[in-house]
Amino acid sequence: MSQDGFAFDVERHIYTLRGKRLWSVTERLAGLGIIKTDFYTWRAKVRGKAVHIALQHFQMGGLDWDSVRATSEALGEDIEPYVRAGVLFLRESGWKSAKIECAGFHPIYQYAGCPDCVGFWPDGQESLIDWKS
């Protein structure tokens, strides 16, 4: 548990603050009818995780395209186009990530999430990126 009492259980994808369970961003949006979770299949989750990991490695200077191809082969689904699109975006946009996959919470509204990337555009504007595959 962190100093402020915030914790994220990665395995169960549960956020807590001083022992109290917090809503996740996805739970809030689904509860409001803004998103549908019908397409949240195990296969989609694994594909998304693989793409996120590859893009994280790229941003940290260690993407191995042979590993991307091996992952695609193991999954039986080509993730390379998703990864290439993310890499192209990062190169052409000038985006620089300050945090990657770091859980956090809103202290007033009491929801939590794990943004894919929090960082800055070339003009210094702070924003977040949510990769989709």
Coordinates of N, CA and C in Angstrom, one line a residue, residues 44-108:
A44 N -9.5 -10.5 -26.5 CA -9.2 -9.0 -26.7 C -8.3 -8.5 -25.6
K45 N -8.5 -9.0 -24.4 CA -7.7 -8.6 -23.2 C -6.2 -9.0 -23.4
V46 N -6.0 -10.2 -23.9 CA -4.6 -10.6 -24.1 C -4.0 -9.8 -25.3
R47 N -4.7 -9.6 -26.3 CA -4.2 -8.8 -27.5 C -3.9 -7.4 -27.0
G48 N -4.8 -6.8 -26.3 CA -4.5 -5.4 -25.8 C -3.3 -5.4 -24.9
K49 N -3.2 -6.3 -24.0 CA -2.0 -6.4 -23.1 C -0.7 -6.5 -23.9
A50 N -0.7 -7.3 -24.9 CA 0.5 -7.5 -25.7 C 0.8 -6.3 -26.4
V51 N -0.1 -5.6 -27.0 CA 0.1 -4.3 -27.6 C 0.7 -3.3 -26.7
H52 N 0.0 -3.2 -25.5 CA 0.5 -2.2 -24.5 C 1.9 -2.5 -24.1
I53 N 2.3 -3.7 -23.9 CA 3.6 -4.1 -23.4 C 4.6 -3.7 -24.5
A54 N 4.3 -4.0 -25.8 CA 5.2 -3.7 -26.9 C 5.4 -2.2 -27.0
L55 N 4.3 -1.4 -26.9 CA 4.5 0.1 -26.9 C 5.2 0.6 -25.7
Q56 N 5.1 0.0 -24.6 CA 5.8 0.4 -23.4 C 7.3 0.1 -23.7
H57 N 7.6 -1.0 -24.3 CA 9.0 -1.3 -24.6 C 9.6 -0.3 -25.6
F58 N 8.8 0.0 -26.6 CA 9.2 1.0 -27.6 C 9.6 2.3 -26.9
Q59 N 8.7 2.8 -26.0 CA 8.9 4.1 -25.4 C 10.1 4.0 -24.5
M60 N 10.5 2.9 -24.0 CA 11.6 2.7 -23.1 C 12.9 2.4 -23.9
G61 N 12.8 2.3 -25.2 CA 13.9 2.1 -26.1 C 14.3 0.6 -26.2
G62 N 13.4 -0.3 -26.0 CA 13.8 -1.7 -26.1 C 12.8 -2.6 -26.8
L63 N 12.1 -2.1 -27.8 CA 11.2 -2.9 -28.6 C 11.9 -3.8 -29.5
D64 N 11.6 -5.1 -29.4 CA 12.2 -6.1 -30.3 C 11.1 -6.7 -31.2
W65 N 11.2 -6.3 -32.5 CA 10.2 -6.7 -33.5 C 10.1 -8.2 -33.6
D66 N 11.2 -8.9 -33.4 CA 11.1 -10.4 -33.4 C 10.1 -10.9 -32.3
S67 N 10.2 -10.3 -31.2 CA 9.3 -10.6 -30.1 C 7.8 -10.3 -30.4
V68 N 7.6 -9.2 -31.1 CA 6.3 -8.8 -31.5 C 5.7 -9.9 -32.5
R69 N 6.5 -10.3 -33.4 CA 6.1 -11.4 -34.3 C 5.9 -12.7 -33.6
A70 N 6.8 -13.0 -32.7 CA 6.6 -14.3 -31.9 C 5.3 -14.2 -31.1
T71 N 5.0 -13.1 -30.5 CA 3.8 -12.9 -29.7 C 2.6 -13.1 -30.6
S72 N 2.6 -12.5 -31.8 CA 1.5 -12.7 -32.7 C 1.3 -14.1 -33.1
E73 N 2.4 -14.8 -33.3 CA 2.3 -16.2 -33.6 C 1.7 -17.0 -32.5
A74 N 2.2 -16.7 -31.3 CA 1.7 -17.5 -30.1 C 0.2 -17.2 -29.8
L75 N -0.3 -15.9 -30.1 CA -1.7 -15.6 -29.9 C -2.6 -16.0 -31.0
G76 N -1.9 -16.3 -32.2 CA -2.7 -16.7 -33.4 C -3.5 -15.4 -33.9
E77 N -2.9 -14.3 -33.6 CA -3.5 -13.0 -34.1 C -2.4 -12.0 -34.2
D78 N -2.4 -11.3 -35.4 CA -1.3 -10.4 -35.7 C -1.4 -9.1 -34.9
I79 N -0.5 -8.8 -34.0 CA -0.6 -7.6 -33.2 C 0.3 -6.5 -33.8
E80 N 1.1 -6.9 -34.8 CA 2.1 -6.0 -35.4 C 1.5 -4.7 -35.9
P81 N 0.4 -4.8 -36.7 CA -0.2 -3.6 -37.2 C -0.6 -2.6 -36.1
Y82 N -1.1 -3.1 -35.0 CA -1.4 -2.2 -33.8 C -0.2 -1.5 -33.3
V83 N 0.9 -2.3 -33.1 CA 2.1 -1.8 -32.6 C 2.7 -0.8 -33.5
R84 N 2.7 -1.1 -34.8 CA 3.3 -0.2 -35.8 C 2.5 1.1 -35.8
A85 N 1.2 1.1 -35.7 CA 0.4 2.3 -35.7 C 0.7 3.1 -34.4
G86 N 0.9 2.5 -33.3 CA 1.3 3.2 -32.1 C 2.6 3.9 -32.2
V87 N 3.6 3.1 -32.7 CA 5.0 3.6 -32.9 C 4.9 4.8 -33.9
L88 N 4.2 4.7 -35.0 CA 4.1 5.8 -36.0 C 3.5 7.0 -35.3
F89 N 2.4 6.9 -34.5 CA 1.8 8.0 -33.8 C 2.9 8.6 -32.9
L90 N 3.6 7.8 -32.1 CA 4.6 8.4 -31.1 C 5.7 9.2 -31.9
R91 N 6.1 8.6 -33.0 CA 7.2 9.3 -33.7 C 6.7 10.6 -34.4
E92 N 5.6 10.5 -35.0 CA 5.1 11.7 -35.8 C 4.5 12.8 -34.9
S93 N 3.9 12.4 -33.8 CA 3.2 13.4 -32.9 C 4.1 14.2 -32.0
G94 N 5.3 13.7 -31.7 CA 6.2 14.3 -30.8 C 5.8 14.1 -29.3
W95 N 4.8 13.2 -29.1 CA 4.4 12.9 -27.7 C 5.5 12.3 -26.9
K96 N 5.6 12.7 -25.6 CA 6.6 12.2 -24.7 C 5.9 11.7 -23.4
S97 N 6.0 10.5 -23.1 CA 5.3 9.9 -21.9 C 6.2 10.2 -20.7
A98 N 5.5 10.6 -19.6 CA 6.1 10.8 -18.3 C 5.9 9.6 -17.4
K99 N 4.7 9.0 -17.6 CA 4.3 7.9 -16.8 C 3.6 6.9 -17.8
I100 N 3.9 5.6 -17.6 CA 3.3 4.6 -18.4 C 2.7 3.5 -17.5
E101 N 1.4 3.3 -17.7 CA 0.7 2.3 -16.9 C 0.8 2.4 -15.4
C102 N 0.6 3.7 -14.9 CA 0.7 3.9 -13.5 C -0.7 4.2 -12.9
A103 N -1.1 3.4 -12.0 CA -2.4 3.5 -11.3 C -2.4 4.8 -10.5
G104 N -3.6 5.4 -10.5 CA -3.9 6.6 -9.7 C -5.3 6.7 -9.4
F105 N -5.7 7.7 -8.6 CA -7.1 8.0 -8.2 C -7.3 9.4 -8.1
H106 N -8.6 9.8 -8.2 CA -9.1 11.2 -8.1 C -9.5 11.4 -6.6
P107 N -8.8 12.3 -5.9 CA -9.1 12.4 -4.5 C -10.5 12.9 -4.1
I108 N -11.0 13.7 -5.0 CA -12.4 14.3 -4.8 C -13.5 13.3 -5.2

